[in-house]
CSV table of C-alpha atoms in Angstrom, one decimal:
chain,number,residue,atom,x,y,z
A,998,MET,CA,-236.5,77.9,157.6
A,999,THR,CA,-233.3,76.2,158.9
A,1000,GLY,CA,-234.2,72.8,157.8
A,1001,GLY,CA,-236.2,69.8,158.9
A,1002,HIS,CA,-239.0,69.9,161.3
A,1003,GLN,CA,-239.7,73.5,162.6
A,1004,LYS,CA,-238.9,73.0,166.2
A,1005,GLU,CA,-241.0,75.1,168.5
A,1006,PHE,CA,-239.5,76.6,171.6
A,1007,GLY,CA,-240.9,76.6,175.1
A,1008,MET,CA,-239.9,80.0,176.5
A,1009,ASN,CA,-239.2,78.8,179.9
A,1010,GLU,CA,-237.0,75.7,179.1
A,1011,SER,CA,-233.6,75.1,177.6
A,1012,PRO,CA,-233.8,73.2,174.3
A,1013,LYS,CA,-232.5,69.6,174.4
A,1014,ALA,CA,-229.8,70.6,171.9
A,1015,LEU,CA,-228.3,73.1,174.3
A,1016,ARG,CA,-228.1,70.6,177.2
A,1017,LEU,CA,-225.3,68.3,178.3
A,1018,HIS,CA,-226.2,64.8,177.3
A,1019,ILE,CA,-225.1,62.1,179.8
A,1020,GLY,CA,-225.2,58.4,178.9
A,1021,LEU,CA,-225.7,55.6,181.5
A,1022,PHE,CA,-224.2,52.3,180.3
A,1023,GLY,CA,-223.7,48.9,181.9
A,1024,ARG,CA,-225.1,45.4,182.4
A,1025,ARG,CA,-228.9,44.7,183.2
A,1026,ASN,CA,-229.7,45.3,186.8
A,1027,ALA,CA,-226.5,47.1,187.5
A,1028,GLY,CA,-228.6,49.9,188.9
A,1029,LYS,CA,-228.5,52.4,186.1
A,1030,SER,CA,-232.0,53.6,186.5
A,1031,SER,CA,-231.8,53.6,190.3
A,1032,LEU,CA,-228.6,55.7,190.0
A,1033,LEU,CA,-230.4,58.1,187.7
A,1034,ASN,CA,-233.3,58.5,190.2
A,1035,ALA,CA,-230.8,59.0,193.0
A,1036,LEU,CA,-228.8,61.6,191.2
A,1037,VAL,CA,-231.6,63.9,190.3
A,1038,GLY,CA,-233.7,63.2,193.4
A,1039,GLN,CA,-236.7,62.2,191.4
A,1040,ASP,CA,-238.4,59.0,190.2
A,1041,VAL,CA,-237.8,59.7,186.5
A,1042,ALA,CA,-236.9,56.1,185.5
A,1043,ILE,CA,-238.7,52.9,186.1
A,1044,VAL,CA,-236.9,50.5,188.5
A,1045,SER,CA,-237.6,46.8,188.6
A,1046,PRO,CA,-235.6,43.8,189.9
A,1047,THR,CA,-236.6,42.2,186.6
A,1048,PRO,CA,-233.6,42.2,184.2
A,1049,GLY,CA,-234.2,44.3,181.0
A,1050,SER,CA,-236.7,46.7,182.4
A,1051,THR,CA,-235.2,49.4,180.1
A,1052,ALA,CA,-235.6,48.1,176.6
A,1053,ASP,CA,-234.5,51.1,174.6
A,1054,PRO,CA,-232.4,54.3,175.3
A,1055,VAL,CA,-234.7,56.6,177.2
A,1056,GLU,CA,-234.2,60.3,177.4
A,1057,LYS,CA,-234.8,62.1,180.6
A,1058,THR,CA,-234.7,66.0,180.4
A,1059,LEU,CA,-234.1,67.8,183.7
A,1060,GLU,CA,-232.1,70.2,185.8
A,1061,MET,CA,-229.3,68.8,188.0
A,1062,ALA,CA,-226.9,70.9,190.0
A,1063,PRO,CA,-224.1,71.9,189.4
A,1064,LEU,CA,-224.5,71.1,185.7
A,1065,GLY,CA,-227.8,72.9,185.1
A,1066,PRO,CA,-230.1,71.6,182.2
A,1067,VAL,CA,-229.1,68.1,181.2
A,1068,VAL,CA,-230.4,65.1,179.2
A,1069,PHE,CA,-229.8,61.7,180.7
A,1070,LEU,CA,-229.9,58.7,178.3
A,1071,ASP,CA,-230.8,55.6,180.3
A,1072,THR,CA,-229.8,52.5,178.1
A,1073,ALA,CA,-230.6,48.8,178.0
A,1074,GLY,CA,-228.2,46.4,179.5
A,1075,LEU,CA,-225.2,45.5,177.5
A,1076,ASP,CA,-225.2,41.9,178.5
A,1077,ASP,CA,-228.7,41.2,177.0
A,1078,LEU,CA,-228.0,38.2,174.8
A,1079,ASP,CA,-231.6,37.0,174.6
A,1080,ALA,CA,-232.1,36.5,170.8
A,1081,PRO,CA,-233.4,38.2,168.7
A,1082,LEU,CA,-234.5,41.3,170.8
A,1083,GLY,CA,-231.6,41.3,173.2
A,1084,ALA,CA,-229.0,41.8,170.4
A,1085,ARG,CA,-231.2,44.6,169.0
A,1086,ARG,CA,-231.4,46.3,172.5
A,1087,VAL,CA,-227.6,46.1,172.9
A,1088,GLU,CA,-227.1,47.5,169.4
A,1089,ARG,CA,-229.3,50.5,170.1
A,1090,SER,CA,-227.5,51.2,173.4
A,1091,LEU,CA,-224.2,51.2,171.7
A,1092,ARG,CA,-225.6,53.5,169.0
A,1093,ALA,CA,-226.7,55.8,171.7
A,1094,MET,CA,-223.0,56.5,172.6
A,1095,ARG,CA,-223.0,58.8,169.6
A,1096,ARG,CA,-225.6,61.0,171.2
A,1097,VAL,CA,-223.8,61.6,174.5
A,1098,ASP,CA,-221.2,64.2,175.6
A,1099,VAL,CA,-220.1,62.3,178.8
A,1100,ALA,CA,-221.0,58.8,180.2
A,1101,LEU,CA,-221.2,56.8,183.3
A,1102,LEU,CA,-220.3,53.1,183.1
A,1103,VAL,CA,-222.2,51.5,186.0
A,1104,LEU,CA,-221.2,48.3,187.7
A,1105,ASP,CA,-223.1,46.2,190.1
A,1106,GLY,CA,-220.3,46.0,192.7
A,1107,PRO,CA,-216.5,45.6,191.8
A,1108,CYS,CA,-217.1,43.3,188.8
A,1109,TRP,CA,-215.1,43.9,185.6
A,1110,GLU,CA,-215.4,41.4,182.8
A,1111,ALA,CA,-215.4,41.4,179.0
A,1112,VAL,CA,-218.7,43.4,178.7
A,1113,GLU,CA,-217.2,46.3,180.9
A,1114,ASN,CA,-213.8,46.1,179.1
A,1115,ASP,CA,-215.5,46.4,175.7
A,1116,THR,CA,-217.8,49.2,176.7
A,1117,ALA,CA,-214.9,51.2,178.1
A,1118,ALA,CA,-212.9,50.6,174.9
A,1119,ARG,CA,-215.9,51.8,172.8
A,1120,LEU,CA,-216.2,55.0,174.8
A,1121,ALA,CA,-212.6,55.7,174.6
A,1122,ALA,CA,-212.4,55.0,170.9
A,1123,ALA,CA,-215.4,57.5,170.3
A,1124,GLY,CA,-213.7,60.1,172.4
A,1125,ILE,CA,-216.4,60.3,175.0
A,1126,PRO,CA,-215.1,61.2,178.6
A,1127,PHE,CA,-216.5,58.8,181.2
A,1128,ALA,CA,-216.3,57.6,184.8
A,1129,VAL,CA,-216.8,54.1,186.2
A,1130,VAL,CA,-219.3,54.1,188.9
A,1131,VAL,CA,-219.5,51.0,191.3
A,1132,ASN,CA,-223.0,50.8,192.5
A,1133,SER,CA,-222.7,49.4,196.0
A,1134,ARG,CA,-225.5,47.9,198.0
A,1135,GLY,CA,-223.8,48.4,201.3
A,1136,ALA,CA,-222.5,51.2,203.5
A,1137,ALA,CA,-219.8,53.6,202.4
A,1138,ASP,CA,-217.2,52.4,205.0
A,1139,ALA,CA,-217.5,48.8,203.5
A,1140,CYS,CA,-216.4,49.7,200.0
A,1141,ASP,CA,-212.9,49.0,198.7
A,1142,ALA,CA,-211.8,52.5,197.5
A,1143,ALA,CA,-208.5,51.1,196.2
A,1144,TRP,CA,-210.2,48.7,193.7
A,1145,ARG,CA,-209.6,49.5,190.1
A,1146,PRO,CA,-209.7,47.5,186.9
A,1147,ALA,CA,-206.3,46.5,185.8
A,1148,ASP,CA,-207.1,47.4,182.1
A,1149,LEU,CA,-208.8,50.7,182.8
A,1150,ALA,CA,-207.0,53.8,181.5
A,1151,ALA,CA,-205.4,55.8,184.4
A,1152,MET,CA,-207.2,59.1,183.6
A,1153,VAL,CA,-210.7,57.4,184.0
A,1154,PRO,CA,-212.0,58.0,187.6
A,1155,VAL,CA,-213.5,55.1,189.5
A,1156,LEU,CA,-216.2,56.3,191.8
A,1157,TRP,CA,-218.1,54.4,194.5
A,1158,ALA,CA,-221.7,55.2,195.3
A,1159,SER,CA,-225.0,53.7,196.4
A,1160,ALA,CA,-228.2,54.4,194.7
A,1161,ARG,CA,-230.1,52.7,197.4
A,1162,GLU,CA,-228.3,54.3,200.4
A,1163,GLY,CA,-227.8,57.7,198.8
A,1164,TRP,CA,-224.1,58.1,199.4
A,1165,GLY,CA,-221.4,59.0,196.9
A,1166,LEU,CA,-223.8,61.0,194.6
A,1167,GLU,CA,-222.0,64.4,195.1
A,1168,GLY,CA,-218.8,62.8,193.9
A,1169,ILE,CA,-220.5,61.7,190.6
A,1170,ARG,CA,-222.0,65.1,190.0
A,1171,ALA,CA,-218.7,66.8,190.5
A,1172,ALA,CA,-217.0,64.3,188.3
A,1173,LEU,CA,-219.5,64.9,185.5
A,1174,ALA,CA,-218.8,68.6,185.7
A,1175,ARG,CA,-215.1,68.0,185.4
A,1176,LEU,CA,-215.5,65.5,182.6
A,1177,ALA,CA,-217.9,67.6,180.5
A,1178,PRO,CA,-216.1,68.8,177.3
A,1179,ALA,CA,-215.4,72.4,177.0
A,1180,GLY,CA,-218.3,74.3,175.4
A,1181,THR,CA,-221.0,71.8,176.5
A,1182,LEU,CA,-221.8,73.7,179.7
A,1183,LYS,CA,-221.4,77.2,178.2
A,1184,GLN,CA,-222.5,77.7,174.6
A,1185,PRO,CA,-220.4,79.9,172.2
A,1186,PRO,CA,-222.1,83.0,170.8
A,1187,LEU,CA,-224.5,82.4,168.0
A,1188,VAL,CA,-224.5,85.9,166.4
A,1189,HIS,CA,-223.5,88.7,168.7
A,1190,ASP,CA,-219.7,88.2,168.3
A,1191,LEU,CA,-220.2,89.1,164.5
A,1192,LEU,CA,-221.5,92.6,165.6
A,1193,PRO,CA,-219.8,95.6,167.0
A,1194,GLU,CA,-220.6,96.6,170.6
A,1195,HIS,CA,-224.3,97.8,170.8
A,1196,GLY,CA,-224.6,96.8,167.2
A,1197,THR,CA,-227.9,96.5,165.2
A,1198,LEU,CA,-229.2,93.1,164.0
A,1199,LEU,CA,-232.0,92.9,161.6
A,1200,LEU,CA,-233.8,89.5,161.4
A,1201,VAL,CA,-236.1,88.6,158.5
A,1202,VAL,CA,-238.7,86.0,159.7
A,1203,PRO,CA,-241.4,84.8,157.2
A,1204,LEU,CA,-244.7,83.9,158.6
A,1205,ASP,CA,-245.7,81.1,156.1
A,1206,SER,CA,-247.7,77.9,156.6
A,1207,GLY,CA,-244.7,76.2,158.2
A,1208,ALA,CA,-244.4,78.7,161.0
A,1209,PRO,CA,-246.0,77.5,164.3
A,1210,GLN,CA,-249.0,79.5,165.3
A,1211,GLY,CA,-248.1,82.1,167.9
A,1212,ARG,CA,-244.5,81.0,168.1
A,1213,LEU,CA,-241.1,81.3,166.4
A,1214,ILE,CA,-238.9,78.4,165.5
A,1215,LEU,CA,-236.0,77.5,167.7
A,1216,PRO,CA,-233.0,79.0,165.7
A,1217,GLN,CA,-234.9,82.3,165.5
A,1218,VAL,CA,-235.6,82.4,169.2
A,1219,GLN,CA,-232.0,81.5,169.9
A,1220,THR,CA,-230.6,84.2,167.6
A,1221,ILE,CA,-232.9,86.8,169.4
A,1222,ARG,CA,-231.7,85.7,172.8
A,1223,ASP,CA,-228.1,85.7,171.8
A,1224,SER,CA,-228.3,89.2,170.4
A,1225,LEU,CA,-229.8,90.4,173.7
A,1226,ASP,CA,-227.1,88.6,175.6
A,1227,GLY,CA,-224.6,90.6,173.6
A,1228,ARG,CA,-226.5,93.8,174.3
A,1229,CYS,CA,-227.3,94.4,170.6
A,1230,LEU,CA,-230.3,96.0,169.2
A,1231,CYS,CA,-232.5,93.5,167.5
A,1232,LEU,CA,-235.3,94.2,164.9
A,1233,VAL,CA,-237.5,91.4,163.7
A,1234,VAL,CA,-239.4,91.9,160.6
A,1235,THR,CA,-241.1,89.8,157.7
A,1236,GLU,CA,-239.6,89.8,154.2
A,1237,GLU,CA,-242.4,92.3,153.1
A,1238,GLN,CA,-241.4,94.7,155.9
A,1239,LEU,CA,-237.7,94.7,155.1
A,1240,PRO,CA,-237.8,97.9,152.9
A,1241,GLN,CA,-239.7,99.6,155.7
A,1242,ALA,CA,-237.2,98.5,158.3
A,1243,PHE,CA,-234.3,100.0,156.2
A,1244,ALA,CA,-236.2,103.2,155.9
A,1245,ALA,CA,-236.9,103.4,159.6
A,1246,LEU,CA,-233.3,102.9,160.8
A,1247,ARG,CA,-231.0,105.9,160.9
A,1248,GLU,CA,-228.0,103.8,160.1
A,1249,PRO,CA,-227.8,100.6,158.1
A,1250,PRO,CA,-227.9,97.5,160.3
A,1251,ASP,CA,-224.6,95.8,161.0
A,1252,LEU,CA,-225.9,92.4,159.9
A,1253,VAL,CA,-229.1,91.0,158.4
A,1254,VAL,CA,-230.1,87.4,159.1
A,1255,CYS,CA,-232.9,85.7,157.1
A,1256,ASP,CA,-234.7,82.5,156.8
A,1257,SER,CA,-233.1,80.5,154.0
A,1258,GLN,CA,-236.4,80.2,152.1
A,1259,VAL,CA,-236.6,84.0,151.6
A,1260,VAL,CA,-232.9,84.5,151.0
A,1261,HIS,CA,-233.4,85.5,147.4
A,1262,VAL,CA,-235.8,88.3,148.5
A,1263,ALA,CA,-233.5,89.4,151.3
A,1264,ALA,CA,-230.5,89.5,149.0
A,1265,ARG,CA,-232.3,91.6,146.5
A,1266,LEU,CA,-233.6,94.1,149.1
A,1267,THR,CA,-230.5,94.3,151.4
A,1268,PRO,CA,-227.9,96.8,150.0
A,1269,PRO,CA,-224.5,95.0,149.0
A,1270,SER,CA,-222.7,97.0,151.7
A,1271,VAL,CA,-224.7,95.3,154.5
A,1272,PRO,CA,-223.6,91.9,155.5
A,1273,LEU,CA,-226.2,89.2,155.0
A,1274,THR,CA,-226.5,85.6,156.1
A,1275,THR,CA,-229.1,83.0,157.1
A,1276,PHE,CA,-230.2,81.3,160.3
A,1277,SER,CA,-229.0,78.1,158.8
A,1278,ILE,CA,-225.5,79.2,158.4
A,1279,LEU,CA,-225.4,80.6,161.9
A,1280,MET,CA,-226.6,77.2,163.2
A,1281,ALA,CA,-224.0,75.5,161.0
A,1282,ARG,CA,-221.3,77.5,162.6
A,1283,ALA,CA,-222.6,76.9,166.1
A,1284,LYS,CA,-223.4,73.2,165.7
A,1285,GLY,CA,-220.8,71.9,163.5
A,1286,ASP,CA,-217.8,72.8,161.2
A,1287,LEU,CA,-218.8,75.7,158.9
A,1288,VAL,CA,-215.7,75.5,156.8
A,1289,ALA,CA,-216.3,71.8,156.2
A,1290,LEU,CA,-220.0,72.4,155.4
A,1291,ALA,CA,-219.1,75.2,153.0
A,1292,ARG,CA,-216.5,72.9,151.3
A,1293,GLY,CA,-219.2,70.2,151.1
A,1294,ALA,CA,-221.6,72.6,149.3
A,1295,ALA,CA,-219.1,72.8,146.5
A,1296,ALA,CA,-219.9,69.1,145.7
A,1297,LEU,CA,-223.4,70.2,144.7
A,1298,THR,CA,-221.9,72.2,141.8
A,1299,ARG,CA,-220.8,68.9,140.2
A,1300,LEU,CA,-224.0,67.0,140.5
A,1301,ARG,CA,-225.3,65.1,137.4
A,1302,PRO,CA,-228.8,63.7,136.8
A,1303,GLY,CA,-229.3,60.3,138.3
A,1304,GLN,CA,-226.7,60.7,141.1
A,1305,THR,CA,-227.6,60.1,144.7
A,1306,VAL,CA,-227.6,62.8,147.4
A,1307,LEU,CA,-228.4,61.5,150.9
A,1308,VAL,CA,-230.9,63.8,152.8
A,1309,GLN,CA,-230.5,63.6,156.6
A,1310,GLU,CA,-232.6,65.2,159.3
A,1311,ALA,CA,-231.9,65.1,163.1
A,1312,CYS,CA,-235.4,64.4,164.2
A,1313,SER,CA,-238.6,62.5,163.0
A,1314,HIS,CA,-241.6,64.5,162.2
A,1315,HIS,CA,-244.9,64.3,160.3
A,1316,ALA,CA,-244.1,65.4,156.7
A,1317,GLN,CA,-245.9,68.5,155.5
A,1318,LYS,CA,-247.3,68.9,152.0
A,1319,ASP,CA,-244.4,70.9,150.8
A,1320,ASP,CA,-241.8,69.3,153.3
A,1321,ILE,CA,-238.4,70.9,153.0
A,1322,GLY,CA,-236.4,67.7,153.2
A,1323,ARG,CA,-238.7,65.5,151.1
A,1324,VAL,CA,-240.0,68.0,148.5
A,1325,LYS,CA,-238.1,71.2,148.3
A,1326,ILE,CA,-234.5,70.1,148.8
A,1327,PRO,CA,-234.9,67.3,146.1
A,1328,ARG,CA,-236.5,70.0,143.7
A,1329,LEU,CA,-233.4,72.3,144.3
A,1330,LEU,CA,-231.0,69.5,143.9
A,1331,ALA,CA,-232.6,68.5,140.5
A,1332,ARG,CA,-232.2,72.2,139.4
A,1333,LEU,CA,-228.5,72.2,140.4
A,1334,ALA,CA,-228.0,68.8,138.6
A,1335,GLY,CA,-230.0,69.7,135.6
A,1336,GLY,CA,-232.3,66.7,136.0
A,1337,PRO,CA,-233.7,64.4,138.8
A,1338,VAL,CA,-231.4,62.9,141.4
A,1339,GLU,CA,-232.0,60.3,143.9
A,1340,THR,CA,-232.7,61.7,147.4
A,1341,PRO,CA,-233.1,58.9,150.1
A,1342,MET,CA,-234.2,60.4,153.4
A,1343,LEU,CA,-232.3,59.4,156.6
A,1344,ALA,CA,-234.3,60.9,159.6
A,1345,GLY,CA,-234.2,60.6,163.4
A,1346,LYS,CA,-232.1,61.2,166.4
A,1347,GLU,CA,-230.5,57.7,166.1
A,1348,PHE,CA,-227.5,58.1,163.8
A,1349,THR,CA,-228.0,56.5,160.3
A,1350,GLU,CA,-225.0,54.6,158.9
A,1351,TYR,CA,-223.9,55.9,155.5
A,1352,ALA,CA,-223.9,53.2,152.8
A,1353,GLY,CA,-224.0,52.8,149.1
A,1354,ASP,CA,-222.7,55.1,146.4
A,1355,ALA,CA,-223.7,58.9,146.9
A,1356,ALA,CA,-222.3,62.2,145.7
A,1357,ALA,CA,-222.9,64.2,148.9
A,1358,VAL,CA,-225.0,64.5,152.1
A,1359,VAL,CA,-227.4,67.4,152.7
A,1360,HIS,CA,-228.1,67.8,156.4
A,1361,CYS,CA,-230.9,69.7,158.2
A,1362,GLY,CA,-230.1,72.7,160.4
A,1363,ALA,CA,-229.3,70.4,163.4
A,1364,CYS,CA,-231.4,72.5,165.8
A,1365,ALA,CA,-232.6,69.3,167.5
A,1366,ILE,CA,-229.1,67.8,168.3
A,1367,THR,CA,-226.0,68.9,170.0
A,1368,ARG,CA,-222.8,70.2,168.5
A,1369,GLY,CA,-221.0,66.9,169.4
A,1370,GLN,CA,-223.6,65.0,167.7
A,1371,MET,CA,-223.4,67.0,164.5
A,1372,LEU,CA,-219.6,66.8,164.5
A,1373,ALA,CA,-219.9,63.0,164.8
A,1374,ARG,CA,-222.1,63.0,161.7
A,1375,LEU,CA,-219.6,65.2,159.9
A,1376,ASP,CA,-216.9,62.6,160.9
A,1377,GLU,CA,-218.9,59.6,159.8
A,1378,ALA,CA,-219.6,61.3,156.3
A,1379,ARG,CA,-216.0,62.2,156.0
A,1380,ALA,CA,-214.9,58.5,156.8
A,1381,HIS,CA,-217.1,57.4,154.0
A,1382,GLY,CA,-215.7,60.0,151.5
A,1383,LEU,CA,-218.9,61.9,151.4
A,1384,PRO,CA,-219.0,65.8,151.4
A,1385,MET,CA,-221.7,67.1,153.6
A,1386,THR,CA,-223.5,70.5,153.5
A,1387,ASN,CA,-226.8,71.6,155.1
A,1388,TYR,CA,-230.2,72.8,153.8
A,1389,GLY,CA,-229.5,76.4,154.1
A,1390,MET,CA,-226.4,76.3,152.0
A,1391,CYS,CA,-228.1,74.1,149.4
A,1392,ILE,CA,-231.0,76.6,149.2
A,1393,SER,CA,-228.6,79.6,148.9
A,1394,LEU,CA,-226.5,77.9,146.3
A,1395,ALA,CA,-229.6,77.1,144.2
A,1396,GLN,CA,-230.7,80.7,144.5
A,1397,GLY,CA,-227.3,82.0,143.4
A,1398,VAL,CA,-226.5,83.8,146.7
A,1399,LEU,CA,-224.2,81.4,148.6
A,1400,GLU,CA,-221.2,83.7,148.3
A,1401,ARG,CA,-223.2,86.6,149.6
A,1402,VAL,CA,-224.4,84.8,152.7
A,1403,LEU,CA,-220.9,83.3,153.4
A,1404,SER,CA,-219.3,86.7,153.1
A,1405,PRO,CA,-219.4,87.3,156.9
A,1406,PHE,CA,-217.3,84.2,157.4
A,1407,PRO,CA,-214.1,84.6,155.2
A,1408,GLU,CA,-212.6,81.2,156.0
A,1409,ALA,CA,-215.8,79.4,155.0
A,1410,LEU,CA,-216.1,81.5,151.8
A,1411,ALA,CA,-212.4,80.7,151.0
A,1412,ALA,CA,-213.1,77.0,151.5
A,1413,TRP,CA,-216.2,77.1,149.2
A,1414,ARG,CA,-214.3,79.0,146.5
A,1415,ALA,CA,-211.4,76.6,146.7
A,1416,GLN,CA,-213.6,73.6,146.1
A,1417,ALA,CA,-216.3,74.9,143.7
A,1418,GLN,CA,-216.3,74.5,140.0
A,1419,LEU,CA,-217.9,77.7,139.1
A,1420,PRO,CA,-219.1,78.5,135.5
A,1421,GLY,CA,-216.6,80.6,133.4
């Protein structure tokens, strides 16, 4: 189990976490929802002349050429000053910036005032590439193509378009493709770069009560697909079948990947000469900074009873009886500390501000969020002086096999060893 809610996978759709996230920001009635509908050629967002029709950030998952699978975040107007709900809507729209890879700042005509200037500054400070879109209500030949806000950075494109008339949309699509950060349109390898050409991958997948009926969880499916993309041989077994799998193979596999919750079994049954890691560590490498997360795991070796460890998940879900974040991780942290520790839960796609005195953050596997979103969470933890690691590393540490599962990643292993206070 890589951590958090066990995300199921629809076999014919790209997961949200692998899609480019595009944010639409601007004043009320600037035409954000109308522009979204025009860009994708569908009525996916509610359009109304009444200001404030979009009350909260709304996700729209779809396909859009030339970008492919994307997620649009349609946000509430940033000029909504109606107390008390207006301020909360604005706050949530600003918080949504942390979830996007690229943004469009939509204007209702060539109007640039304090709201737009502040939004542009926030996007720039967050490192989010964006374009300004002047949503015109007239014909293309009536727009002032030379108009540009005086305070806007030179590298930010200013585009004219009309959601109502349907012109200028191709220019926006092309600009989004140019602005998209490297890696968001083409994901890096998850596992096949760790294997030789035509190598053999052995996956250990438990079928426990947390496994969705008739399906595999998302990280498992992604690993299988990535191995196929790399033209590798992939064999999937349960932990009980692991000895049988080794016996059936003429040569040992090049890599064994297991669910974190059976890592103690996999480590015992896998010969020391065969590299072993977990789905969670593969996801940590793909979604975040594996070296930083390995360094963060070392903080758990210094835990003491009564300290606080923040437990963070990337999605909200119905807690199961033996929930990993609410039951299993606290139990393992208590084992590491030698007594109970405080483990407040921070859950949801909306980023939770870190506050108070804590020893570390233990994050889920991040299968429901993008790499950019996970890196933003790492940056936030670092800014608060909080070491961060993830569920899988915490479990492997508590089981005494963290060095074994980090061995395929020498840089991460070295970072862990440099920070850990190991007995003896």
